[in-house]
Amino acid sequence: MNPRIDRDIAGSIDETESKQRFPIVRSSKPADPAATTADPRPEGVTIVLLQDVLDAPELGIRLLHGDAAALTLPLHRACTTDMPDPTRYVSAGSLVFTGLVWRRAPEDSEAFVAHLARAGVAAVAAGEALFGEVPADVVDACARHGLPLLAVPDDVPFSSVIEFLTRRWSGARMDRLQTGLARQRRLLAAFADGHALDELLARVCREFDVPAWLFTATGTLVAGRDTIGEPVIDACCAIALTAPRLPAETADGHTVLPVGAALRDRTTAWFLVLGAGAARSEDCVDAFTELATVAALERVRREDRLRAVWDTADARGVADTAGATHPAGTPLVAVVVERAPTGTPEQRIALRAAVHDVLPSCVTGLDAAGRTVAVVAGTESAVVATLTRRLGRLAPALAGARIVAGVSSTCAGESIDGGIRSAESAAAIARGDAGPVSVRAAELDSAVGLLSAVPDRVRRAFADRTLGRVLDYDRRTRADLMTTLETFLDCDGSWRRTADRMHLHPNTVRYRIGRVEALTGRNLAHIGDRLDVFLAMRALG
């Protein structure tokens, strides 16, 4: 037969290109006629089985090889081919019709059937017109490879069988559509009545006896009651963020379904994960796809609530909002998260939303540089571990950009401003790290690091007491004492190096530093006084 005709016939009767296929169950046991009398379909599920072809009296098709399990195989497609190597013209789950034109000698049967078995077809339907019957070598080859074999009488054209299957598939599609609409109406009604998303997910899981989970792109669990390991979540997140289209399947058989617009910024996406093997049932996938529509509504609802929380935090300030949210004495941790390069306003908002996914109870704001500043109850080590794992899952979707985060040590309400400064310093260090995502904890192994954890009002008061008169003198005289002092400290107190860097005479440097000492009451030749002045300058920011 012409290969082009093969492709046209196969394409014209394909039930659906996008559905997941059932696994092929094969056996070399002889046929059991008694097993053909019971309908194996679950109640309410409409699918086309190999048994349906045998049960149609007008077709007169007989089973030459296959057991009871073979008769329960769902058929999704019919292909007609007489090519010696039919691999290009058949697909998994197909019922393959052949007129046996390819058979020139008995040994040809082994090669033809082996090709079909490797392609994963559901069954073979051989016409009897050419030889008056299906040759024994064809039957034997199908038995060796575990392929069910049907005999099509010489007076029954393949087109009649294909028309029969097409009508059944059309009816099955309509039944599934009606069942899906009814199920979706029930889910929407339950959601409108206030039933939680976790409860609705549990209902569908019980209906199909399939575990399932609803996640954000960072792997934060939204709904789902079964246990699932972190490595599985990692794999599912990677698929959800990188697959060219969804649904998609992980290497271990978990199915990932989109929730809402899956191809927009996936770092803010939600997705459903079905337990391994769930994709074998089209009705199951349809049901969870309908649930995903309801989940998309919940996602929009949560986004609206989050925006309201943001407005409050932005109006009051992160530190004040966090202090008012948590009881006095609650251990708090400050976090600064940024995208490098900074990105668009939408990307900054997406990163802020991701921080809320990772740290659901946090208070956030955006600083002048567009960074997300967060305050959350907890400990430094726990926050670092959570950020590292969950923000790390966004790496596949960053497309060359980076996410860096700094985490402060534990602070109380009155020292939140200091914690934020400490987190900013840690984030600055994280920028120098390699890799798409870096999280750094603040280091309190230096005087500057210790100062950053001091409450902001205390730090400002210290700076004003130490350098206030110098600042006032500069404002009145423009003597540039502060610049000279900063350069002098940066040059380790060297008059010559300071003069060279500022292009001044050393005596000018000595005069200016003398004025600083007179105004501050500190002797910069003494290490303690010099440290006080250095820390005061750092406190000024």
PDB file of C-alpha atoms in Angstrom, residues 28-162:
ATOM      1  CA  SER A  28       0.774 -15.243  25.119  1.00  0.00           C
ATOM      2  CA  LYS A  29      -2.033 -17.231  26.765  1.00  0.00           C
ATOM      3  CA  PRO A  30      -4.679 -18.705  24.455  1.00  0.00           C
ATOM      4  CA  ALA A  31      -8.008 -16.944  24.068  1.00  0.00           C
ATOM      5  CA  ASP A  32     -10.688 -17.625  26.666  1.00  0.00           C
ATOM      6  CA  PRO A  33     -14.106 -17.330  24.962  1.00  0.00           C
ATOM      7  CA  ALA A  34     -15.923 -17.294  28.306  1.00  0.00           C
ATOM      8  CA  ALA A  35     -14.025 -14.177  29.301  1.00  0.00           C
ATOM      9  CA  THR A  36     -15.547 -12.184  26.425  1.00  0.00           C
ATOM     10  CA  THR A  37     -19.014 -11.995  27.921  1.00  0.00           C
ATOM     11  CA  ALA A  38     -18.411  -9.507  30.782  1.00  0.00           C
ATOM     12  CA  ASP A  39     -18.015  -5.771  30.204  1.00  0.00           C
ATOM     13  CA  PRO A  40     -14.868  -4.679  32.093  1.00  0.00           C
ATOM     14  CA  ARG A  41     -15.620  -0.940  31.911  1.00  0.00           C
ATOM     15  CA  PRO A  42     -16.110   0.870  35.214  1.00  0.00           C
ATOM     16  CA  GLU A  43     -19.604   2.267  35.617  1.00  0.00           C
ATOM     17  CA  GLY A  44     -19.919   5.719  34.076  1.00  0.00           C
ATOM     18  CA  VAL A  45     -16.700   5.436  32.051  1.00  0.00           C
ATOM     19  CA  THR A  46     -17.143   5.267  28.277  1.00  0.00           C
ATOM     20  CA  ILE A  47     -14.172   3.885  26.357  1.00  0.00           C
ATOM     21  CA  VAL A  48     -13.851   1.722  23.248  1.00  0.00           C
ATOM     22  CA  LEU A  49     -12.424  -1.737  23.926  1.00  0.00           C
ATOM     23  CA  LEU A  50     -11.117  -4.514  21.735  1.00  0.00           C
ATOM     24  CA  GLN A  51     -14.059  -6.540  23.049  1.00  0.00           C
ATOM     25  CA  ASP A  52     -16.468  -4.109  21.311  1.00  0.00           C
ATOM     26  CA  VAL A  53     -15.109  -5.099  17.895  1.00  0.00           C
ATOM     27  CA  LEU A  54     -15.699  -8.779  18.639  1.00  0.00           C
ATOM     28  CA  ASP A  55     -19.174  -8.124  20.040  1.00  0.00           C
ATOM     29  CA  ALA A  56     -20.444  -6.457  16.835  1.00  0.00           C
ATOM     30  CA  PRO A  57     -22.322  -9.271  14.979  1.00  0.00           C
ATOM     31  CA  GLU A  58     -22.495  -7.296  11.749  1.00  0.00           C
ATOM     32  CA  LEU A  59     -18.699  -7.394  11.501  1.00  0.00           C
ATOM     33  CA  GLY A  60     -18.193 -11.120  12.112  1.00  0.00           C
ATOM     34  CA  ILE A  61     -14.659 -10.595  13.411  1.00  0.00           C
ATOM     35  CA  ARG A  62     -13.066 -13.508  15.284  1.00  0.00           C
ATOM     36  CA  LEU A  63     -10.337 -13.653  17.908  1.00  0.00           C
ATOM     37  CA  LEU A  64      -7.422 -15.860  16.822  1.00  0.00           C
ATOM     38  CA  HIS A  65      -5.066 -15.030  19.683  1.00  0.00           C
ATOM     39  CA  GLY A  66      -5.408 -13.064  22.935  1.00  0.00           C
ATOM     40  CA  ASP A  67      -6.486 -13.534  26.540  1.00  0.00           C
ATOM     41  CA  ALA A  68      -9.113 -11.826  28.698  1.00  0.00           C
ATOM     42  CA  ALA A  69      -6.754  -8.960  29.577  1.00  0.00           C
ATOM     43  CA  ALA A  70      -6.224  -8.234  25.895  1.00  0.00           C
ATOM     44  CA  LEU A  71      -9.942  -7.819  25.356  1.00  0.00           C
ATOM     45  CA  THR A  72     -10.076  -5.016  27.925  1.00  0.00           C
ATOM     46  CA  LEU A  73      -7.491  -2.944  26.056  1.00  0.00           C
ATOM     47  CA  PRO A  74      -8.829   0.525  25.182  1.00  0.00           C
ATOM     48  CA  LEU A  75      -8.505   1.404  21.501  1.00  0.00           C
ATOM     49  CA  HIS A  76      -7.636   4.984  20.620  1.00  0.00           C
ATOM     50  CA  ARG A  77      -6.721   4.774  16.972  1.00  0.00           C
ATOM     51  CA  ALA A  78      -6.966   2.575  13.884  1.00  0.00           C
ATOM     52  CA  CYS A  79      -4.160   2.262  11.326  1.00  0.00           C
ATOM     53  CA  THR A  80      -4.208   0.474   7.994  1.00  0.00           C
ATOM     54  CA  THR A  81      -0.882  -0.612   6.563  1.00  0.00           C
ATOM     55  CA  ASP A  82       0.698  -3.271   4.350  1.00  0.00           C
ATOM     56  CA  MET A  83       4.258  -1.974   4.480  1.00  0.00           C
ATOM     57  CA  PRO A  84       6.866  -4.655   5.365  1.00  0.00           C
ATOM     58  CA  ASP A  85       8.177  -2.259   8.026  1.00  0.00           C
ATOM     59  CA  PRO A  86       5.061  -0.476   9.346  1.00  0.00           C
ATOM     60  CA  THR A  87       6.827   1.370  12.186  1.00  0.00           C
ATOM     61  CA  ARG A  88       6.358   4.860  10.706  1.00  0.00           C
ATOM     62  CA  TYR A  89       2.635   4.371  10.107  1.00  0.00           C
ATOM     63  CA  VAL A  90       1.423   2.992  13.434  1.00  0.00           C
ATOM     64  CA  SER A  91       1.275   4.305  17.004  1.00  0.00           C
ATOM     65  CA  ALA A  92       0.958   2.945  20.517  1.00  0.00           C
ATOM     66  CA  GLY A  93      -2.521   1.774  21.445  1.00  0.00           C
ATOM     67  CA  SER A  94      -3.622   1.357  17.815  1.00  0.00           C
ATOM     68  CA  LEU A  95      -5.658  -1.417  16.222  1.00  0.00           C
ATOM     69  CA  VAL A  96      -3.643  -2.182  13.080  1.00  0.00           C
ATOM     70  CA  PHE A  97      -5.486  -3.480  10.000  1.00  0.00           C
ATOM     71  CA  THR A  98      -3.479  -5.342   7.386  1.00  0.00           C
ATOM     72  CA  GLY A  99      -4.418  -7.174   4.207  1.00  0.00           C
ATOM     73  CA  LEU A 100      -1.226  -9.291   4.486  1.00  0.00           C
ATOM     74  CA  VAL A 101       0.065  -7.982   1.145  1.00  0.00           C
ATOM     75  CA  TRP A 102       3.519  -7.707   2.729  1.00  0.00           C
ATOM     76  CA  ARG A 103       3.645 -11.518   3.293  1.00  0.00           C
ATOM     77  CA  ARG A 104       5.629 -13.163   0.491  1.00  0.00           C
ATOM     78  CA  ALA A 105       6.976 -16.035   2.637  1.00  0.00           C
ATOM     79  CA  PRO A 106       6.187 -17.418   6.128  1.00  0.00           C
ATOM     80  CA  GLU A 107       9.315 -15.861   7.619  1.00  0.00           C
ATOM     81  CA  ASP A 108       7.986 -12.386   6.722  1.00  0.00           C
ATOM     82  CA  SER A 109       5.407 -12.692   9.517  1.00  0.00           C
ATOM     83  CA  GLU A 110       8.008 -12.630  12.273  1.00  0.00           C
ATOM     84  CA  ALA A 111       9.564  -9.383  11.039  1.00  0.00           C
ATOM     85  CA  PHE A 112       6.224  -7.611  10.490  1.00  0.00           C
ATOM     86  CA  VAL A 113       4.766  -8.565  13.889  1.00  0.00           C
ATOM     87  CA  ALA A 114       8.038  -7.738  15.695  1.00  0.00           C
ATOM     88  CA  HIS A 115       7.874  -4.205  14.296  1.00  0.00           C
ATOM     89  CA  LEU A 116       4.306  -3.817  15.578  1.00  0.00           C
ATOM     90  CA  ALA A 117       5.195  -5.156  19.019  1.00  0.00           C
ATOM     91  CA  ARG A 118       8.065  -2.690  19.378  1.00  0.00           C
ATOM     92  CA  ALA A 119       5.708   0.138  18.393  1.00  0.00           C
ATOM     93  CA  GLY A 120       3.355  -0.831  21.225  1.00  0.00           C
ATOM     94  CA  VAL A 121       0.207  -1.352  19.165  1.00  0.00           C
ATOM     95  CA  ALA A 122      -2.859  -2.754  20.929  1.00  0.00           C
ATOM     96  CA  ALA A 123      -3.800  -5.502  18.458  1.00  0.00           C
ATOM     97  CA  VAL A 124      -3.633  -6.698  14.843  1.00  0.00           C
ATOM     98  CA  ALA A 125      -6.664  -7.225  12.579  1.00  0.00           C
ATOM     99  CA  ALA A 126      -5.706  -9.376   9.570  1.00  0.00           C
ATOM    100  CA  GLY A 127      -7.927  -9.670   6.496  1.00  0.00           C
ATOM    101  CA  GLU A 128      -8.731 -13.130   5.081  1.00  0.00           C
ATOM    102  CA  ALA A 129      -9.366 -11.952   1.529  1.00  0.00           C
ATOM    103  CA  LEU A 130      -5.852 -12.522   0.166  1.00  0.00           C
ATOM    104  CA  PHE A 131      -5.195 -16.078   1.478  1.00  0.00           C
ATOM    105  CA  GLY A 132      -8.718 -17.222   2.365  1.00  0.00           C
ATOM    106  CA  GLU A 133      -7.659 -17.349   6.006  1.00  0.00           C
ATOM    107  CA  VAL A 134      -5.021 -15.865   8.289  1.00  0.00           C
ATOM    108  CA  PRO A 135      -1.889 -18.026   7.820  1.00  0.00           C
ATOM    109  CA  ALA A 136      -0.668 -20.033  10.823  1.00  0.00           C
ATOM    110  CA  ASP A 137       2.741 -18.300  10.757  1.00  0.00           C
ATOM    111  CA  VAL A 138       1.013 -14.953  11.372  1.00  0.00           C
ATOM    112  CA  VAL A 139      -0.876 -16.440  14.342  1.00  0.00           C
ATOM    113  CA  ASP A 140       2.321 -17.959  15.722  1.00  0.00           C
ATOM    114  CA  ALA A 141       4.242 -14.669  15.384  1.00  0.00           C
ATOM    115  CA  CYS A 142       1.508 -12.780  17.262  1.00  0.00           C
ATOM    116  CA  ALA A 143       1.540 -15.437  19.995  1.00  0.00           C
ATOM    117  CA  ARG A 144       5.319 -15.148  20.374  1.00  0.00           C
ATOM    118  CA  HIS A 145       5.122 -11.365  20.721  1.00  0.00           C
ATOM    119  CA  GLY A 146       1.967 -11.321  22.851  1.00  0.00           C
ATOM    120  CA  LEU A 147      -0.106  -9.348  20.341  1.00  0.00           C
ATOM    121  CA  PRO A 148      -3.873 -10.003  20.165  1.00  0.00           C
ATOM    122  CA  LEU A 149      -4.867 -11.092  16.641  1.00  0.00           C
ATOM    123  CA  LEU A 150      -8.273 -10.657  14.996  1.00  0.00           C
ATOM    124  CA  ALA A 151      -9.473 -12.219  11.742  1.00  0.00           C
ATOM    125  CA  VAL A 152     -11.523  -9.966   9.437  1.00  0.00           C
ATOM    126  CA  PRO A 153     -13.777 -11.982   7.037  1.00  0.00           C
ATOM    127  CA  ASP A 154     -13.074 -11.582   3.329  1.00  0.00           C
ATOM    128  CA  ASP A 155     -16.484  -9.967   2.764  1.00  0.00           C
ATOM    129  CA  VAL A 156     -15.979  -7.272   5.423  1.00  0.00           C
ATOM    130  CA  PRO A 157     -14.040  -4.249   4.165  1.00  0.00           C
ATOM    131  CA  PHE A 158     -11.710  -2.534   6.594  1.00  0.00           C
ATOM    132  CA  SER A 159     -13.612   0.695   6.013  1.00  0.00           C
ATOM    133  CA  SER A 160     -16.717  -0.834   7.617  1.00  0.00           C
ATOM    134  CA  VAL A 161     -14.781  -1.692  10.775  1.00  0.00           C
ATOM    135  CA  ILE A 162     -13.180   1.754  10.832  1.00  0.00           C
TER     136      ILE A 162
END
